Amino acid sequence: MTSPDTSPAETPAGPEPLPFEELSVPVPGGDLAVLRWAAADPGAPTVLALHGITANGLSWGPVARRLAGRATLVAPDLRGRAGSRDLPGPYGIAAHADDAAWAAEALGLRRPVLAGHSMGAFTAALAAVRHPGRFGPLLLVDGGLGFPAPTHLSPDELMTAVIGPAMDRLSMTFRDRAAYRAFWRVHPAFAQRWTREVDAYIQRDLVGEEPAMRSSCRLEAVRTDGVGLFEEDVLAAIRRLPSPATLLWAERGLMDEPQGLYDEERLARAALDGTGVTPVRAPGTNHYTVLTGDQGAALVADLLLKAADGAAGR
């Protein structure tokens, strides 16, 4: 499938993306690409941040800028995406969780705050359970709390239900970067919220040569990871966390629809009392802008700093 012939979109708004350092961290099968925004003070806290199912580490760029040098932010491209595209399987939530632990050890991170968005939140929860003592408090951003899968759907149908049109783009080609930008600019979640930081994050996903560029995400990895979100140990992880966690939930959904992944009623039915998980609403955000929008990224940065301060005070 080829993208339509669209003209380049207007110049994005907002500040330039914050520069970062890109590292290579050895993990089973090869090297994991890791983005790092260093704090001004070498003694500042560190956050290890995990991205969503078809995203990459640069999705955390807006949060890094709003941390304003008060913490070091480390965000890997997960196995099968962007700079880690060539890492082979096995894929799956457990594999990403173990990669996070490998990265923390290789980089000498001592109980960093562990954060994750969407699939990355499920990965963070499972990493904390599989590697107790490795990580500090958790911030789960619009993810981490799951529900059993509908039994009547095939794996691909399940993926479409979970991530919608994001699945379609993995089989598309784009004639150039402007076409990829135009494709994303009409996405309801970004249509009125496009910035230079969002543009940089989206462009990091594009690989190949004109006129047949494509998403860096390996379809096998996305399918395996998506189905893995419904595995018993992944669903149970949020109730077995060894450290306190905050679940920051967006008011609106993946397509900016009024119903988000979570709401007060769903969270009440989930009965999180006694789990150490504190739900916090992110007003005025959808599933994407809770991380990439001004309001959402500022709230995420504030919660990360509070988590780090709380851990330091214990």
JSON list of C-alpha atoms in Angstrom, two decimals, residues 97-270:
[
{"chain": "A", "resi": 97, "resn": "ALA", "atom": "CA", "xyz": [11.14, -5.76, 30.32]},
{"chain": "A", "resi": 98, "resn": "ASP", "atom": "CA", "xyz": [14.40, -7.70, 30.42]},
{"chain": "A", "resi": 99, "resn": "ASP", "atom": "CA", "xyz": [15.98, -5.29, 27.91]},
{"chain": "A", "resi": 100, "resn": "ALA", "atom": "CA", "xyz": [15.06, -2.43, 30.28]},
{"chain": "A", "resi": 101, "resn": "ALA", "atom": "CA", "xyz": [16.88, -4.21, 33.10]},
{"chain": "A", "resi": 102, "resn": "TRP", "atom": "CA", "xyz": [19.90, -4.85, 30.86]},
{"chain": "A", "resi": 103, "resn": "ALA", "atom": "CA", "xyz": [19.97, -1.17, 29.89]},
{"chain": "A", "resi": 104, "resn": "ALA", "atom": "CA", "xyz": [19.72, -0.03, 33.52]},
{"chain": "A", "resi": 105, "resn": "GLU", "atom": "CA", "xyz": [22.62, -2.27, 34.48]},
{"chain": "A", "resi": 106, "resn": "ALA", "atom": "CA", "xyz": [24.79, -1.34, 31.49]},
{"chain": "A", "resi": 107, "resn": "LEU", "atom": "CA", "xyz": [24.28, 2.38, 32.12]},
{"chain": "A", "resi": 108, "resn": "GLY", "atom": "CA", "xyz": [24.91, 2.05, 35.85]},
{"chain": "A", "resi": 109, "resn": "LEU", "atom": "CA", "xyz": [21.46, 3.31, 36.83]},
{"chain": "A", "resi": 110, "resn": "ARG", "atom": "CA", "xyz": [20.73, 2.80, 40.52]},
{"chain": "A", "resi": 111, "resn": "ARG", "atom": "CA", "xyz": [17.02, 2.32, 41.11]},
{"chain": "A", "resi": 112, "resn": "PRO", "atom": "CA", "xyz": [15.89, 4.87, 38.52]},
{"chain": "A", "resi": 113, "resn": "VAL", "atom": "CA", "xyz": [12.31, 6.03, 38.35]},
{"chain": "A", "resi": 114, "resn": "LEU", "atom": "CA", "xyz": [10.73, 3.72, 35.79]},
{"chain": "A", "resi": 115, "resn": "ALA", "atom": "CA", "xyz": [8.18, 5.22, 33.42]},
{"chain": "A", "resi": 116, "resn": "GLY", "atom": "CA", "xyz": [6.21, 3.86, 30.50]},
{"chain": "A", "resi": 117, "resn": "HIS", "atom": "CA", "xyz": [3.59, 5.09, 28.07]},
{"chain": "A", "resi": 118, "resn": "SER", "atom": "CA", "xyz": [0.89, 2.81, 26.63]},
{"chain": "A", "resi": 119, "resn": "MET", "atom": "CA", "xyz": [2.58, -0.56, 25.93]},
{"chain": "A", "resi": 120, "resn": "GLY", "atom": "CA", "xyz": [5.63, 0.87, 27.68]},
{"chain": "A", "resi": 121, "resn": "ALA", "atom": "CA", "xyz": [3.57, 1.15, 30.87]},
{"chain": "A", "resi": 122, "resn": "PHE", "atom": "CA", "xyz": [2.76, -2.58, 30.76]},
{"chain": "A", "resi": 123, "resn": "THR", "atom": "CA", "xyz": [6.45, -3.24, 30.08]},
{"chain": "A", "resi": 124, "resn": "ALA", "atom": "CA", "xyz": [7.49, -1.06, 33.01]},
{"chain": "A", "resi": 125, "resn": "ALA", "atom": "CA", "xyz": [5.13, -2.86, 35.37]},
{"chain": "A", "resi": 126, "resn": "LEU", "atom": "CA", "xyz": [6.39, -6.27, 34.27]},
{"chain": "A", "resi": 127, "resn": "ALA", "atom": "CA", "xyz": [10.02, -5.11, 34.47]},
{"chain": "A", "resi": 128, "resn": "ALA", "atom": "CA", "xyz": [9.50, -4.03, 38.08]},
{"chain": "A", "resi": 129, "resn": "VAL", "atom": "CA", "xyz": [8.01, -7.44, 38.92]},
{"chain": "A", "resi": 130, "resn": "ARG", "atom": "CA", "xyz": [10.63, -9.48, 37.06]},
{"chain": "A", "resi": 131, "resn": "HIS", "atom": "CA", "xyz": [13.55, -7.43, 38.39]},
{"chain": "A", "resi": 132, "resn": "PRO", "atom": "CA", "xyz": [12.69, -6.36, 41.96]},
{"chain": "A", "resi": 133, "resn": "GLY", "atom": "CA", "xyz": [15.30, -4.05, 43.43]},
{"chain": "A", "resi": 134, "resn": "ARG", "atom": "CA", "xyz": [16.47, -2.83, 40.03]},
{"chain": "A", "resi": 135, "resn": "PHE", "atom": "CA", "xyz": [14.00, 0.06, 39.72]},
{"chain": "A", "resi": 136, "resn": "GLY", "atom": "CA", "xyz": [12.48, 2.71, 41.97]},
{"chain": "A", "resi": 137, "resn": "PRO", "atom": "CA", "xyz": [8.94, 4.10, 41.85]},
{"chain": "A", "resi": 138, "resn": "LEU", "atom": "CA", "xyz": [6.87, 3.83, 38.67]},
{"chain": "A", "resi": 139, "resn": "LEU", "atom": "CA", "xyz": [4.90, 6.23, 36.51]},
{"chain": "A", "resi": 140, "resn": "LEU", "atom": "CA", "xyz": [2.45, 4.44, 34.20]},
{"chain": "A", "resi": 141, "resn": "VAL", "atom": "CA", "xyz": [1.16, 6.80, 31.50]},
{"chain": "A", "resi": 142, "resn": "ASP", "atom": "CA", "xyz": [-2.16, 5.72, 30.00]},
{"chain": "A", "resi": 143, "resn": "GLY", "atom": "CA", "xyz": [-1.31, 2.06, 30.25]},
{"chain": "A", "resi": 144, "resn": "GLY", "atom": "CA", "xyz": [-0.31, -0.72, 32.60]},
{"chain": "A", "resi": 145, "resn": "LEU", "atom": "CA", "xyz": [-3.82, -1.65, 33.69]},
{"chain": "A", "resi": 146, "resn": "GLY", "atom": "CA", "xyz": [-5.23, -4.17, 31.22]},
{"chain": "A", "resi": 147, "resn": "PHE", "atom": "CA", "xyz": [-8.39, -6.10, 30.62]},
{"chain": "A", "resi": 148, "resn": "PRO", "atom": "CA", "xyz": [-8.88, -9.66, 29.28]},
{"chain": "A", "resi": 149, "resn": "ALA", "atom": "CA", "xyz": [-8.84, -9.97, 25.48]},
{"chain": "A", "resi": 150, "resn": "PRO", "atom": "CA", "xyz": [-12.06, -10.59, 23.55]},
{"chain": "A", "resi": 151, "resn": "THR", "atom": "CA", "xyz": [-11.92, -14.29, 22.72]},
{"chain": "A", "resi": 152, "resn": "HIS", "atom": "CA", "xyz": [-13.67, -14.01, 19.35]},
{"chain": "A", "resi": 153, "resn": "LEU", "atom": "CA", "xyz": [-10.93, -11.91, 17.67]},
{"chain": "A", "resi": 154, "resn": "SER", "atom": "CA", "xyz": [-7.96, -13.17, 15.67]},
{"chain": "A", "resi": 155, "resn": "PRO", "atom": "CA", "xyz": [-4.52, -11.76, 16.59]},
{"chain": "A", "resi": 156, "resn": "ASP", "atom": "CA", "xyz": [-4.61, -9.23, 13.73]},
{"chain": "A", "resi": 157, "resn": "GLU", "atom": "CA", "xyz": [-8.18, -8.21, 14.55]},
{"chain": "A", "resi": 158, "resn": "LEU", "atom": "CA", "xyz": [-7.12, -7.79, 18.16]},
{"chain": "A", "resi": 159, "resn": "MET", "atom": "CA", "xyz": [-4.23, -5.57, 17.07]},
{"chain": "A", "resi": 160, "resn": "THR", "atom": "CA", "xyz": [-6.54, -3.41, 14.98]},
{"chain": "A", "resi": 161, "resn": "ALA", "atom": "CA", "xyz": [-8.88, -3.09, 17.97]},
{"chain": "A", "resi": 162, "resn": "VAL", "atom": "CA", "xyz": [-5.98, -2.11, 20.24]},
{"chain": "A", "resi": 163, "resn": "ILE", "atom": "CA", "xyz": [-4.04, 0.36, 18.09]},
{"chain": "A", "resi": 164, "resn": "GLY", "atom": "CA", "xyz": [-6.40, 1.08, 15.20]},
{"chain": "A", "resi": 165, "resn": "PRO", "atom": "CA", "xyz": [-4.98, 2.81, 12.10]},
{"chain": "A", "resi": 166, "resn": "ALA", "atom": "CA", "xyz": [-1.45, 2.68, 13.56]},
{"chain": "A", "resi": 167, "resn": "MET", "atom": "CA", "xyz": [-1.41, -0.98, 12.49]},
{"chain": "A", "resi": 168, "resn": "ASP", "atom": "CA", "xyz": [-2.30, -0.08, 8.89]},
{"chain": "A", "resi": 169, "resn": "ARG", "atom": "CA", "xyz": [0.69, 2.20, 8.40]},
{"chain": "A", "resi": 170, "resn": "LEU", "atom": "CA", "xyz": [3.16, -0.62, 9.02]},
{"chain": "A", "resi": 171, "resn": "SER", "atom": "CA", "xyz": [2.38, -2.04, 5.57]},
{"chain": "A", "resi": 172, "resn": "MET", "atom": "CA", "xyz": [2.37, 1.36, 3.81]},
{"chain": "A", "resi": 173, "resn": "THR", "atom": "CA", "xyz": [5.15, 3.09, 1.89]},
{"chain": "A", "resi": 174, "resn": "PHE", "atom": "CA", "xyz": [5.68, 6.87, 1.68]},
{"chain": "A", "resi": 175, "resn": "ARG", "atom": "CA", "xyz": [7.39, 8.71, -1.13]},
{"chain": "A", "resi": 176, "resn": "ASP", "atom": "CA", "xyz": [9.30, 11.05, 1.23]},
{"chain": "A", "resi": 177, "resn": "ARG", "atom": "CA", "xyz": [9.33, 12.56, 4.70]},
{"chain": "A", "resi": 178, "resn": "ALA", "atom": "CA", "xyz": [6.82, 15.22, 3.76]},
{"chain": "A", "resi": 179, "resn": "ALA", "atom": "CA", "xyz": [4.31, 12.51, 2.82]},
{"chain": "A", "resi": 180, "resn": "TYR", "atom": "CA", "xyz": [4.81, 10.80, 6.17]},
{"chain": "A", "resi": 181, "resn": "ARG", "atom": "CA", "xyz": [4.30, 14.10, 7.94]},
{"chain": "A", "resi": 182, "resn": "ALA", "atom": "CA", "xyz": [1.11, 14.73, 5.97]},
{"chain": "A", "resi": 183, "resn": "PHE", "atom": "CA", "xyz": [-0.15, 11.24, 6.85]},
{"chain": "A", "resi": 184, "resn": "TRP", "atom": "CA", "xyz": [0.23, 11.92, 10.57]},
{"chain": "A", "resi": 185, "resn": "ARG", "atom": "CA", "xyz": [-0.99, 15.52, 10.44]},
{"chain": "A", "resi": 186, "resn": "VAL", "atom": "CA", "xyz": [-4.55, 14.35, 9.74]},
{"chain": "A", "resi": 187, "resn": "HIS", "atom": "CA", "xyz": [-4.58, 11.92, 12.66]},
{"chain": "A", "resi": 188, "resn": "PRO", "atom": "CA", "xyz": [-7.31, 13.20, 15.03]},
{"chain": "A", "resi": 189, "resn": "ALA", "atom": "CA", "xyz": [-5.02, 13.01, 18.04]},
{"chain": "A", "resi": 190, "resn": "PHE", "atom": "CA", "xyz": [-2.46, 15.33, 16.41]},
{"chain": "A", "resi": 191, "resn": "ALA", "atom": "CA", "xyz": [-4.48, 17.40, 13.93]},
{"chain": "A", "resi": 192, "resn": "GLN", "atom": "CA", "xyz": [-4.53, 20.56, 16.07]},
{"chain": "A", "resi": 193, "resn": "ARG", "atom": "CA", "xyz": [-1.51, 19.70, 18.20]},
{"chain": "A", "resi": 194, "resn": "TRP", "atom": "CA", "xyz": [1.40, 19.32, 15.77]},
{"chain": "A", "resi": 195, "resn": "THR", "atom": "CA", "xyz": [4.73, 20.66, 17.06]},
{"chain": "A", "resi": 196, "resn": "ARG", "atom": "CA", "xyz": [8.41, 20.45, 16.14]},
{"chain": "A", "resi": 197, "resn": "GLU", "atom": "CA", "xyz": [8.87, 17.91, 18.91]},
{"chain": "A", "resi": 198, "resn": "VAL", "atom": "CA", "xyz": [6.07, 15.70, 17.59]},
{"chain": "A", "resi": 199, "resn": "ASP", "atom": "CA", "xyz": [7.47, 16.05, 14.07]},
{"chain": "A", "resi": 200, "resn": "ALA", "atom": "CA", "xyz": [10.94, 14.93, 15.20]},
{"chain": "A", "resi": 201, "resn": "TYR", "atom": "CA", "xyz": [9.48, 11.93, 17.04]},
{"chain": "A", "resi": 202, "resn": "ILE", "atom": "CA", "xyz": [7.40, 10.87, 14.03]},
{"chain": "A", "resi": 203, "resn": "GLN", "atom": "CA", "xyz": [10.29, 11.31, 11.59]},
{"chain": "A", "resi": 204, "resn": "ARG", "atom": "CA", "xyz": [12.55, 9.08, 13.70]},
{"chain": "A", "resi": 205, "resn": "ASP", "atom": "CA", "xyz": [10.22, 6.23, 12.82]},
{"chain": "A", "resi": 206, "resn": "LEU", "atom": "CA", "xyz": [10.78, 6.54, 9.05]},
{"chain": "A", "resi": 207, "resn": "VAL", "atom": "CA", "xyz": [13.39, 4.35, 7.32]},
{"chain": "A", "resi": 208, "resn": "GLY", "atom": "CA", "xyz": [14.34, 3.39, 3.78]},
{"chain": "A", "resi": 209, "resn": "GLU", "atom": "CA", "xyz": [14.87, 5.42, 0.62]},
{"chain": "A", "resi": 210, "resn": "GLU", "atom": "CA", "xyz": [12.60, 7.61, -1.49]},
{"chain": "A", "resi": 211, "resn": "PRO", "atom": "CA", "xyz": [10.13, 6.93, -3.00]},
{"chain": "A", "resi": 212, "resn": "ALA", "atom": "CA", "xyz": [9.42, 3.88, -0.83]},
{"chain": "A", "resi": 213, "resn": "MET", "atom": "CA", "xyz": [10.07, 4.87, 2.78]},
{"chain": "A", "resi": 214, "resn": "ARG", "atom": "CA", "xyz": [8.26, 3.04, 5.57]},
{"chain": "A", "resi": 215, "resn": "SER", "atom": "CA", "xyz": [7.82, 2.75, 9.31]},
{"chain": "A", "resi": 216, "resn": "SER", "atom": "CA", "xyz": [10.77, 1.29, 11.18]},
{"chain": "A", "resi": 217, "resn": "CYS", "atom": "CA", "xyz": [8.47, -0.90, 13.28]},
{"chain": "A", "resi": 218, "resn": "ARG", "atom": "CA", "xyz": [8.82, -4.58, 12.49]},
{"chain": "A", "resi": 219, "resn": "LEU", "atom": "CA", "xyz": [5.39, -6.07, 11.96]},
{"chain": "A", "resi": 220, "resn": "GLU", "atom": "CA", "xyz": [6.35, -9.31, 13.73]},
{"chain": "A", "resi": 221, "resn": "ALA", "atom": "CA", "xyz": [7.43, -7.34, 16.80]},
{"chain": "A", "resi": 222, "resn": "VAL", "atom": "CA", "xyz": [4.22, -5.31, 16.91]},
{"chain": "A", "resi": 223, "resn": "ARG", "atom": "CA", "xyz": [2.02, -8.38, 16.50]},
{"chain": "A", "resi": 224, "resn": "THR", "atom": "CA", "xyz": [3.89, -10.34, 19.16]},
{"chain": "A", "resi": 225, "resn": "ASP", "atom": "CA", "xyz": [3.93, -7.44, 21.59]},
{"chain": "A", "resi": 226, "resn": "GLY", "atom": "CA", "xyz": [0.28, -6.58, 21.02]},
{"chain": "A", "resi": 227, "resn": "VAL", "atom": "CA", "xyz": [-0.95, -10.09, 21.70]},
{"chain": "A", "resi": 228, "resn": "GLY", "atom": "CA", "xyz": [1.42, -10.22, 24.67]},
{"chain": "A", "resi": 229, "resn": "LEU", "atom": "CA", "xyz": [-0.43, -7.36, 26.34]},
{"chain": "A", "resi": 230, "resn": "PHE", "atom": "CA", "xyz": [-3.16, -9.86, 27.22]},
{"chain": "A", "resi": 231, "resn": "GLU", "atom": "CA", "xyz": [-0.92, -12.52, 28.76]},
{"chain": "A", "resi": 232, "resn": "GLU", "atom": "CA", "xyz": [-1.70, -13.40, 32.35]},
{"chain": "A", "resi": 233, "resn": "ASP", "atom": "CA", "xyz": [1.62, -12.27, 33.85]},
{"chain": "A", "resi": 234, "resn": "VAL", "atom": "CA", "xyz": [1.40, -8.92, 32.03]},
{"chain": "A", "resi": 235, "resn": "LEU", "atom": "CA", "xyz": [-2.16, -8.27, 33.21]},
{"chain": "A", "resi": 236, "resn": "ALA", "atom": "CA", "xyz": [-1.25, -9.27, 36.77]},
{"chain": "A", "resi": 237, "resn": "ALA", "atom": "CA", "xyz": [1.92, -7.19, 37.03]},
{"chain": "A", "resi": 238, "resn": "ILE", "atom": "CA", "xyz": [0.20, -3.98, 38.18]},
{"chain": "A", "resi": 239, "resn": "ARG", "atom": "CA", "xyz": [-1.11, -5.84, 41.25]},
{"chain": "A", "resi": 240, "resn": "ARG", "atom": "CA", "xyz": [2.32, -7.24, 42.16]},
{"chain": "A", "resi": 241, "resn": "LEU", "atom": "CA", "xyz": [4.50, -4.13, 41.98]},
{"chain": "A", "resi": 242, "resn": "PRO", "atom": "CA", "xyz": [7.36, -3.97, 44.50]},
{"chain": "A", "resi": 243, "resn": "SER", "atom": "CA", "xyz": [7.37, -0.15, 44.42]},
{"chain": "A", "resi": 244, "resn": "PRO", "atom": "CA", "xyz": [4.64, 2.51, 44.54]},
{"chain": "A", "resi": 245, "resn": "ALA", "atom": "CA", "xyz": [3.23, 3.64, 41.21]},
{"chain": "A", "resi": 246, "resn": "THR", "atom": "CA", "xyz": [1.15, 6.43, 39.73]},
{"chain": "A", "resi": 247, "resn": "LEU", "atom": "CA", "xyz": [-1.23, 5.69, 36.86]},
{"chain": "A", "resi": 248, "resn": "LEU", "atom": "CA", "xyz": [-1.68, 8.88, 34.85]},
{"chain": "A", "resi": 249, "resn": "TRP", "atom": "CA", "xyz": [-4.68, 8.48, 32.59]},
{"chain": "A", "resi": 250, "resn": "ALA", "atom": "CA", "xyz": [-5.76, 10.58, 29.63]},
{"chain": "A", "resi": 251, "resn": "GLU", "atom": "CA", "xyz": [-9.33, 11.82, 29.37]},
{"chain": "A", "resi": 252, "resn": "ARG", "atom": "CA", "xyz": [-9.60, 11.00, 25.65]},
{"chain": "A", "resi": 253, "resn": "GLY", "atom": "CA", "xyz": [-8.68, 8.03, 23.47]},
{"chain": "A", "resi": 254, "resn": "LEU", "atom": "CA", "xyz": [-6.26, 7.09, 20.68]},
{"chain": "A", "resi": 255, "resn": "MET", "atom": "CA", "xyz": [-8.33, 8.88, 18.03]},
{"chain": "A", "resi": 256, "resn": "ASP", "atom": "CA", "xyz": [-9.11, 11.80, 20.37]},
{"chain": "A", "resi": 257, "resn": "GLU", "atom": "CA", "xyz": [-12.53, 10.26, 21.03]},
{"chain": "A", "resi": 258, "resn": "PRO", "atom": "CA", "xyz": [-14.27, 11.24, 24.30]},
{"chain": "A", "resi": 259, "resn": "GLN", "atom": "CA", "xyz": [-13.90, 7.74, 25.77]},
{"chain": "A", "resi": 260, "resn": "GLY", "atom": "CA", "xyz": [-10.32, 7.12, 26.80]},
{"chain": "A", "resi": 261, "resn": "LEU", "atom": "CA", "xyz": [-8.70, 3.84, 27.78]},
{"chain": "A", "resi": 262, "resn": "TYR", "atom": "CA", "xyz": [-9.60, 4.59, 31.39]},
{"chain": "A", "resi": 263, "resn": "ASP", "atom": "CA", "xyz": [-12.21, 6.60, 33.24]},
{"chain": "A", "resi": 264, "resn": "GLU", "atom": "CA", "xyz": [-13.42, 6.86, 36.83]},
{"chain": "A", "resi": 265, "resn": "GLU", "atom": "CA", "xyz": [-15.85, 3.98, 36.43]},
{"chain": "A", "resi": 266, "resn": "ARG", "atom": "CA", "xyz": [-13.34, 1.60, 34.85]},
{"chain": "A", "resi": 267, "resn": "LEU", "atom": "CA", "xyz": [-10.74, 2.42, 37.47]},
{"chain": "A", "resi": 268, "resn": "ALA", "atom": "CA", "xyz": [-13.27, 1.86, 40.25]},
{"chain": "A", "resi": 269, "resn": "ARG", "atom": "CA", "xyz": [-14.15, -1.56, 38.81]},
{"chain": "A", "resi": 270, "resn": "ALA", "atom": "CA", "xyz": [-10.45, -2.41, 38.63]}
]
